[in-house]
Amino acid sequence: MKTIEEQGYTFQEWLLPEQIAKDVAQVADKISADYAGKEPLFVVVLNGAFVFAADLIRALKGVRCEVTFIRVSSYFGMSTTGQLQFIVPLQQVVENRDVVILEDIVDTGLTIHQLKAHMRGLGASSVRVATMLFKPGKLEYEDAKPDYVGHELTDEFVIGYGLDFDGFVRNLPSVYKVKK
Ligand code: 5GP
């Protein structure tokens, strides 16, 4: 397993492209079975999810679908309630659609918690979540538990396969974990 240096930190290769391909394939198979005969709308959460989304949608079998993008950032004001800021707002009508949100990683679940509420508020018929990575031990919003997960991890910081470190390293084909 390779290690790389990034901004003074050492990262250890964790999920290799072969493993990622298997993880994506099992998620794609489940989604293909669940959405057979439906026409889901995939909402890709930028920036991190674009790599996972590109692989996932091409691994689906027989699912007629649409793909759109959204970019959000969560911030906290004076209260403890997180608010979602839409940097790239949704361009597509989600009313009466079966929405599948595609995320790179679910950590506390705040982003997904708010995005699901947003989609429901816009009249989506159903909202599910597929994520490449999930940190179950860190989940703070029960409704943000993803429906489809590529791979679970504990609370380590990871990079690569779409996930950045200060904007860089999204193009690494493997997922790397920070070395303590
Ligand atoms: P949440 O709203 O679930 O707390 O956080 C989700 C977002 O936090 C992800 O979309 C991602 O941008 C960021 N994030 C959480 N954990 C990690 C991590 O281990 N590595 C990277 N690069 N980003 C993370």
mmCIF file of N, CA and C in Angstrom, residues 14-111:
data_model
loop_
_atom_site.group_PDB
_atom_site.id
_atom_site.type_symbol
_atom_site.label_atom_id
_atom_site.label_comp_id
_atom_site.label_asym_id
_atom_site.label_seq_id
_atom_site.Cartn_x
_atom_site.Cartn_y
_atom_site.Cartn_z
ATOM 1 N N TRP A 14 -5.865 3.152 1.094
ATOM 2 C CA TRP A 14 -6.822 2.301 1.826
ATOM 3 C C TRP A 14 -7.725 1.507 0.864
ATOM 4 N N LEU A 15 -8.472 2.197 0.027
ATOM 5 C CA LEU A 15 -9.312 1.488 -0.960
ATOM 6 C C LEU A 15 -8.681 1.640 -2.336
ATOM 7 N N LEU A 16 -8.269 0.523 -2.909
ATOM 8 C CA LEU A 16 -7.667 0.547 -4.249
ATOM 9 C C LEU A 16 -8.766 0.569 -5.318
ATOM 10 N N PRO A 17 -8.406 0.967 -6.537
ATOM 11 C CA PRO A 17 -9.414 1.048 -7.595
ATOM 12 C C PRO A 17 -10.228 -0.238 -7.777
ATOM 13 N N GLU A 18 -9.595 -1.407 -7.602
ATOM 14 C CA GLU A 18 -10.320 -2.686 -7.763
ATOM 15 C C GLU A 18 -11.420 -2.809 -6.707
ATOM 16 N N GLN A 19 -11.084 -2.432 -5.454
ATOM 17 C CA GLN A 19 -12.069 -2.499 -4.370
ATOM 18 C C GLN A 19 -13.188 -1.482 -4.608
ATOM 19 N N ILE A 20 -12.807 -0.281 -5.012
ATOM 20 C CA ILE A 20 -13.801 0.767 -5.275
ATOM 21 C C ILE A 20 -14.771 0.287 -6.357
ATOM 22 N N ALA A 21 -14.233 -0.346 -7.396
ATOM 23 C CA ALA A 21 -15.086 -0.835 -8.491
ATOM 24 C C ALA A 21 -16.097 -1.857 -7.969
ATOM 25 N N LYS A 22 -15.649 -2.733 -7.042
ATOM 26 C CA LYS A 22 -16.572 -3.722 -6.446
ATOM 27 C C LYS A 22 -17.648 -3.021 -5.619
ATOM 28 N N ASP A 23 -17.240 -2.038 -4.819
ATOM 29 C CA ASP A 23 -18.186 -1.302 -3.970
ATOM 30 C C ASP A 23 -19.233 -0.585 -4.824
ATOM 31 N N VAL A 24 -18.754 0.045 -5.887
ATOM 32 C CA VAL A 24 -19.671 0.784 -6.768
ATOM 33 C C VAL A 24 -20.628 -0.191 -7.454
ATOM 34 N N ALA A 25 -20.096 -1.341 -7.876
ATOM 35 C CA ALA A 25 -20.932 -2.326 -8.577
ATOM 36 C C ALA A 25 -22.047 -2.849 -7.674
ATOM 37 N N GLN A 26 -21.736 -3.096 -6.390
ATOM 38 C CA GLN A 26 -22.813 -3.619 -5.520
ATOM 39 C C GLN A 26 -23.876 -2.545 -5.245
ATOM 40 N N VAL A 27 -23.463 -1.296 -5.144
ATOM 41 C CA VAL A 27 -24.450 -0.211 -4.984
ATOM 42 C C VAL A 27 -25.292 -0.095 -6.256
ATOM 43 N N ALA A 28 -24.627 -0.154 -7.410
ATOM 44 C CA ALA A 28 -25.331 -0.022 -8.690
ATOM 45 C C ALA A 28 -26.339 -1.155 -8.877
ATOM 46 N N ASP A 29 -25.964 -2.369 -8.469
ATOM 47 C CA ASP A 29 -26.882 -3.514 -8.605
ATOM 48 C C ASP A 29 -28.128 -3.325 -7.745
ATOM 49 N N LYS A 30 -27.934 -2.837 -6.518
ATOM 50 C CA LYS A 30 -29.086 -2.619 -5.629
ATOM 51 C C LYS A 30 -29.999 -1.531 -6.191
ATOM 52 N N ILE A 31 -29.403 -0.442 -6.653
ATOM 53 C CA ILE A 31 -30.210 0.657 -7.201
ATOM 54 C C ILE A 31 -30.926 0.174 -8.464
ATOM 55 N N SER A 32 -30.238 -0.599 -9.292
ATOM 56 C CA SER A 32 -30.848 -1.106 -10.527
ATOM 57 C C SER A 32 -32.074 -1.963 -10.202
ATOM 58 N N ALA A 33 -31.973 -2.790 -9.151
ATOM 59 C CA ALA A 33 -33.102 -3.642 -8.760
ATOM 60 C C ALA A 33 -34.244 -2.794 -8.196
ATOM 61 N N ASP A 34 -33.896 -1.821 -7.332
ATOM 62 C CA ASP A 34 -34.931 -1.016 -6.662
ATOM 63 C C ASP A 34 -35.633 -0.044 -7.606
ATOM 64 N N TYR A 35 -34.948 0.387 -8.657
ATOM 65 C CA TYR A 35 -35.527 1.419 -9.533
ATOM 66 C C TYR A 35 -35.912 0.881 -10.917
ATOM 67 N N ALA A 36 -36.004 -0.434 -11.031
ATOM 68 C CA ALA A 36 -36.432 -1.023 -12.310
ATOM 69 C C ALA A 36 -37.827 -0.497 -12.653
ATOM 70 N N GLY A 37 -37.988 -0.005 -13.857
ATOM 71 C CA GLY A 37 -39.295 0.496 -14.296
ATOM 72 C C GLY A 37 -39.602 1.916 -13.844
ATOM 73 N N LYS A 38 -38.733 2.496 -13.002
ATOM 74 C CA LYS A 38 -38.919 3.896 -12.576
ATOM 75 C C LYS A 38 -37.958 4.764 -13.367
ATOM 76 N N GLU A 39 -38.113 6.059 -13.261
ATOM 77 C CA GLU A 39 -37.179 6.961 -13.947
ATOM 78 C C GLU A 39 -36.603 7.938 -12.925
ATOM 79 N N PRO A 40 -35.641 7.446 -12.117
ATOM 80 C CA PRO A 40 -35.137 8.293 -11.038
ATOM 81 C C PRO A 40 -34.363 9.508 -11.546
ATOM 82 N N LEU A 41 -34.313 10.504 -10.676
ATOM 83 C CA LEU A 41 -33.486 11.689 -10.919
ATOM 84 C C LEU A 41 -32.332 11.637 -9.921
ATOM 85 N N PHE A 42 -31.113 11.494 -10.418
ATOM 86 C CA PHE A 42 -29.937 11.497 -9.552
ATOM 87 C C PHE A 42 -29.486 12.929 -9.341
ATOM 88 N N VAL A 43 -29.358 13.309 -8.081
ATOM 89 C CA VAL A 43 -28.879 14.649 -7.741
ATOM 90 C C VAL A 43 -27.476 14.500 -7.147
ATOM 91 N N VAL A 44 -26.479 14.919 -7.913
ATOM 92 C CA VAL A 44 -25.076 14.754 -7.527
ATOM 93 C C VAL A 44 -24.648 15.959 -6.697
ATOM 94 N N VAL A 45 -24.141 15.700 -5.495
ATOM 95 C CA VAL A 45 -23.721 16.797 -4.615
ATOM 96 C C VAL A 45 -22.263 17.154 -4.945
ATOM 97 N N LEU A 46 -22.090 18.319 -5.559
ATOM 98 C CA LEU A 46 -20.755 18.800 -5.921
ATOM 99 C C LEU A 46 -20.040 19.344 -4.682
ATOM 100 N N ASN A 47 -18.703 19.374 -4.610
ATOM 101 C CA ASN A 47 -17.872 18.918 -5.711
ATOM 102 C C ASN A 47 -17.538 17.437 -5.609
ATOM 103 N N GLY A 48 -17.479 16.923 -4.386
ATOM 104 C CA GLY A 48 -16.846 15.631 -4.142
ATOM 105 C C GLY A 48 -17.455 14.431 -4.836
ATOM 106 N N ALA A 49 -18.771 14.448 -5.096
ATOM 107 C CA ALA A 49 -19.442 13.226 -5.561
ATOM 108 C C ALA A 49 -19.335 12.994 -7.062
ATOM 109 N N PHE A 50 -18.657 13.883 -7.783
ATOM 110 C CA PHE A 50 -18.695 13.731 -9.246
ATOM 111 C C PHE A 50 -17.985 12.464 -9.729
ATOM 112 N N VAL A 51 -16.950 12.021 -9.021
ATOM 113 C CA VAL A 51 -16.211 10.816 -9.454
ATOM 114 C C VAL A 51 -17.073 9.566 -9.201
ATOM 115 N N PHE A 52 -17.600 9.452 -7.996
ATOM 116 C CA PHE A 52 -18.491 8.345 -7.643
ATOM 117 C C PHE A 52 -19.698 8.310 -8.581
ATOM 118 N N ALA A 53 -20.286 9.474 -8.818
ATOM 119 C CA ALA A 53 -21.492 9.551 -9.659
ATOM 120 C C ALA A 53 -21.198 9.072 -11.078
ATOM 121 N N ALA A 54 -20.049 9.482 -11.617
ATOM 122 C CA ALA A 54 -19.695 9.101 -12.995
ATOM 123 C C ALA A 54 -19.573 7.587 -13.108
ATOM 124 N N ASP A 55 -18.953 6.957 -12.103
ATOM 125 C CA ASP A 55 -18.806 5.498 -12.132
ATOM 126 C C ASP A 55 -20.149 4.813 -11.883
ATOM 127 N N LEU A 56 -20.888 5.313 -10.904
ATOM 128 C CA LEU A 56 -22.146 4.661 -10.511
ATOM 129 C C LEU A 56 -23.181 4.666 -11.642
ATOM 130 N N ILE A 57 -23.410 5.802 -12.239
ATOM 131 C CA ILE A 57 -24.495 5.853 -13.242
ATOM 132 C C ILE A 57 -24.175 4.977 -14.455
ATOM 133 N N ARG A 58 -22.866 4.786 -14.728
ATOM 134 C CA ARG A 58 -22.500 3.932 -15.867
ATOM 135 C C ARG A 58 -22.547 2.455 -15.502
ATOM 136 N N ALA A 59 -22.622 2.148 -14.200
ATOM 137 C CA ALA A 59 -22.698 0.740 -13.767
ATOM 138 C C ALA A 59 -24.145 0.287 -13.561
ATOM 139 N N LEU A 60 -25.105 1.203 -13.700
ATOM 140 C CA LEU A 60 -26.521 0.828 -13.543
ATOM 141 C C LEU A 60 -26.935 -0.064 -14.696
ATOM 142 N N LYS A 61 -27.870 -0.950 -14.400
ATOM 143 C CA LYS A 61 -28.315 -1.863 -15.459
ATOM 144 C C LYS A 61 -29.784 -1.608 -15.766
ATOM 145 N N GLY A 62 -30.038 -1.083 -16.961
ATOM 146 C CA GLY A 62 -31.418 -0.915 -17.426
ATOM 147 C C GLY A 62 -32.224 0.133 -16.675
ATOM 148 N N VAL A 63 -31.556 1.128 -16.103
ATOM 149 C CA VAL A 63 -32.297 2.194 -15.405
ATOM 150 C C VAL A 63 -32.309 3.444 -16.281
ATOM 151 N N ARG A 64 -33.495 3.826 -16.738
ATOM 152 C CA ARG A 64 -33.634 5.075 -17.479
ATOM 153 C C ARG A 64 -33.661 6.193 -16.441
ATOM 154 N N CYS A 65 -32.734 7.121 -16.539
ATOM 155 C CA CYS A 65 -32.616 8.103 -15.460
ATOM 156 C C CYS A 65 -32.168 9.458 -15.989
ATOM 157 N N GLU A 66 -32.315 10.463 -15.122
ATOM 158 C CA GLU A 66 -31.747 11.790 -15.402
ATOM 159 C C GLU A 66 -30.731 12.109 -14.312
ATOM 160 N N VAL A 67 -29.793 12.976 -14.640
ATOM 161 C CA VAL A 67 -28.739 13.347 -13.682
ATOM 162 C C VAL A 67 -28.654 14.867 -13.616
ATOM 163 N N THR A 68 -28.642 15.397 -12.403
ATOM 164 C CA THR A 68 -28.466 16.842 -12.242
ATOM 165 C C THR A 68 -27.532 17.095 -11.053
ATOM 166 N N PHE A 69 -27.167 18.348 -10.867
ATOM 167 C CA PHE A 69 -26.120 18.680 -9.897
ATOM 168 C C PHE A 69 -26.574 19.785 -8.949
ATOM 169 N N ILE A 70 -25.994 19.756 -7.753
ATOM 170 C CA ILE A 70 -26.287 20.795 -6.763
ATOM 171 C C ILE A 70 -24.987 21.020 -5.989
ATOM 172 N N ARG A 71 -24.763 22.257 -5.586
ATOM 173 C CA ARG A 71 -23.593 22.496 -4.727
ATOM 174 C C ARG A 71 -24.039 23.280 -3.520
ATOM 175 N N VAL A 72 -23.750 22.745 -2.352
ATOM 176 C CA VAL A 72 -24.227 23.364 -1.113
ATOM 177 C C VAL A 72 -23.076 23.521 -0.136
ATOM 178 N N SER A 73 -23.264 24.415 0.812
ATOM 179 C CA SER A 73 -22.326 24.440 1.922
ATOM 180 C C SER A 73 -23.125 24.671 3.194
ATOM 181 N N SER A 74 -22.775 23.924 4.206
ATOM 182 C CA SER A 74 -23.488 24.053 5.485
ATOM 183 C C SER A 74 -22.738 25.036 6.356
ATOM 184 N N TYR A 75 -23.448 25.915 6.980
ATOM 185 C CA TYR A 75 -22.772 26.822 7.905
ATOM 186 C C TYR A 75 -23.647 27.011 9.107
ATOM 187 N N PHE A 76 -23.056 27.454 10.189
ATOM 188 C CA PHE A 76 -23.802 27.670 11.413
ATOM 189 C C PHE A 76 -23.838 29.157 11.726
ATOM 190 N N GLY A 77 -25.043 29.643 11.976
ATOM 191 C CA GLY A 77 -25.204 31.049 12.346
ATOM 192 C C GLY A 77 -25.080 31.181 13.851
ATOM 193 N N MET A 78 -25.919 32.021 14.442
ATOM 194 C CA MET A 78 -25.851 32.222 15.888
ATOM 195 C C MET A 78 -26.466 31.032 16.624
ATOM 196 N N SER A 79 -27.399 30.343 15.963
ATOM 197 C CA SER A 79 -28.047 29.209 16.606
ATOM 198 C C SER A 79 -27.292 27.929 16.245
ATOM 199 N N THR A 80 -27.695 26.832 16.866
ATOM 200 C CA THR A 80 -27.040 25.560 16.590
ATOM 201 C C THR A 80 -27.643 24.872 15.363
ATOM 202 N N THR A 81 -28.695 25.485 14.788
ATOM 203 C CA THR A 81 -29.318 24.882 13.620
ATOM 204 C C THR A 81 -28.502 25.209 12.379
ATOM 205 N N GLY A 82 -28.041 24.153 11.706
ATOM 206 C CA GLY A 82 -27.285 24.376 10.482
ATOM 207 C C GLY A 82 -28.200 24.866 9.371
ATOM 208 N N GLN A 83 -27.693 25.726 8.542
ATOM 209 C CA GLN A 83 -28.470 26.198 7.399
ATOM 210 C C GLN A 83 -27.704 25.868 6.135
ATOM 211 N N LEU A 84 -28.457 25.588 5.117
ATOM 212 C CA LEU A 84 -27.843 25.186 3.865
ATOM 213 C C LEU A 84 -27.751 26.383 2.934
ATOM 214 N N GLN A 85 -26.545 26.583 2.416
ATOM 215 C CA GLN A 85 -26.344 27.660 1.453
ATOM 216 C C GLN A 85 -26.196 27.014 0.087
ATOM 217 N N PHE A 86 -27.006 27.484 -0.880
ATOM 218 C CA PHE A 86 -26.968 26.888 -2.213
ATOM 219 C C PHE A 86 -26.000 27.672 -3.087
ATOM 220 N N ILE A 87 -24.847 27.076 -3.365
ATOM 221 C CA ILE A 87 -23.844 27.734 -4.196
ATOM 222 C C ILE A 87 -24.176 27.484 -5.660
ATOM 223 N N VAL A 88 -24.560 26.256 -5.980
ATOM 224 C CA VAL A 88 -25.160 25.943 -7.286
ATOM 225 C C VAL A 88 -26.533 25.361 -6.984
ATOM 226 N N PRO A 89 -27.597 26.137 -7.202
ATOM 227 C CA PRO A 89 -28.919 25.624 -6.855
ATOM 228 C C PRO A 89 -29.389 24.553 -7.839
ATOM 229 N N LEU A 90 -30.406 23.829 -7.426
ATOM 230 C CA LEU A 90 -30.982 22.776 -8.253
ATOM 231 C C LEU A 90 -31.595 23.377 -9.517
ATOM 232 N N GLN A 91 -31.267 22.784 -10.667
ATOM 233 C CA GLN A 91 -31.763 23.307 -11.949
ATOM 234 C C GLN A 91 -32.993 22.539 -12.427
ATOM 235 N N GLN A 92 -33.304 21.454 -11.755
ATOM 236 C CA GLN A 92 -34.306 20.522 -12.275
ATOM 237 C C GLN A 92 -35.546 20.502 -11.380
ATOM 238 N N VAL A 93 -36.697 20.275 -11.978
ATOM 239 C CA VAL A 93 -37.928 20.137 -11.191
ATOM 240 C C VAL A 93 -37.917 18.758 -10.525
ATOM 241 N N VAL A 94 -38.071 18.727 -9.211
ATOM 242 C CA VAL A 94 -38.049 17.434 -8.521
ATOM 243 C C VAL A 94 -39.449 16.976 -8.099
ATOM 244 N N GLU A 95 -40.447 17.822 -8.335
ATOM 245 C CA GLU A 95 -41.816 17.477 -7.966
ATOM 246 C C GLU A 95 -42.218 16.161 -8.636
ATOM 247 N N ASN A 96 -42.798 15.280 -7.832
ATOM 248 C CA ASN A 96 -43.255 13.958 -8.304
ATOM 249 C C ASN A 96 -42.141 13.074 -8.874
ATOM 250 N N ARG A 97 -40.911 13.357 -8.518
ATOM 251 C CA ARG A 97 -39.800 12.521 -9.009
ATOM 252 C C ARG A 97 -39.265 11.640 -7.883
ATOM 253 N N ASP A 98 -38.728 10.480 -8.279
ATOM 254 C CA ASP A 98 -37.992 9.632 -7.347
ATOM 255 C C ASP A 98 -36.547 10.100 -7.370
ATOM 256 N N VAL A 99 -36.160 10.786 -6.299
ATOM 257 C CA VAL A 99 -34.831 11.408 -6.241
ATOM 258 C C VAL A 99 -33.845 10.485 -5.522
ATOM 259 N N VAL A 100 -32.660 10.349 -6.099
ATOM 260 C CA VAL A 100 -31.564 9.652 -5.413
ATOM 261 C C VAL A 100 -30.407 10.651 -5.310
ATOM 262 N N ILE A 101 -30.092 11.052 -4.081
ATOM 263 C CA ILE A 101 -28.982 11.980 -3.857
ATOM 264 C C ILE A 101 -27.685 11.174 -3.861
ATOM 265 N N LEU A 102 -26.696 11.649 -4.612
ATOM 266 C CA LEU A 102 -25.390 10.966 -4.664
ATOM 267 C C LEU A 102 -24.352 11.807 -3.927
ATOM 268 N N GLU A 103 -23.762 11.225 -2.892
ATOM 269 C CA GLU A 103 -22.775 11.912 -2.040
ATOM 270 C C GLU A 103 -21.437 11.168 -2.060
ATOM 271 N N ASP A 104 -20.354 11.888 -1.783
ATOM 272 C CA ASP A 104 -19.059 11.221 -1.657
ATOM 273 C C ASP A 104 -18.928 10.561 -0.290
ATOM 274 N N ILE A 105 -19.338 11.290 0.768
ATOM 275 C CA ILE A 105 -19.174 10.767 2.134
ATOM 276 C C ILE A 105 -20.240 11.367 3.039
ATOM 277 N N VAL A 106 -20.807 10.546 3.907
ATOM 278 C CA VAL A 106 -21.738 11.044 4.925
ATOM 279 C C VAL A 106 -21.023 10.939 6.265
ATOM 280 N N ASP A 107 -20.909 12.097 6.909
ATOM 281 C CA ASP A 107 -20.159 12.211 8.162
ATOM 282 C C ASP A 107 -21.166 12.452 9.289
ATOM 283 N N THR A 108 -21.432 13.695 9.673
ATOM 284 C CA THR A 108 -22.456 13.948 10.700
ATOM 285 C C THR A 108 -23.863 13.736 10.124
ATOM 286 N N GLY A 109 -23.985 13.869 8.807
ATOM 287 C CA GLY A 109 -25.294 13.722 8.167
ATOM 288 C C GLY A 109 -26.027 15.044 7.993
ATOM 289 N N LEU A 110 -25.427 16.135 8.452
ATOM 290 C CA LEU A 110 -26.101 17.434 8.362
ATOM 291 C C LEU A 110 -26.480 17.800 6.920
ATOM 292 N N THR A 111 -25.532 17.630 6.005
ATOM 293 C CA THR A 111 -25.800 18.002 4.607
ATOM 294 C C THR A 111 -26.980 17.204 4.066
#
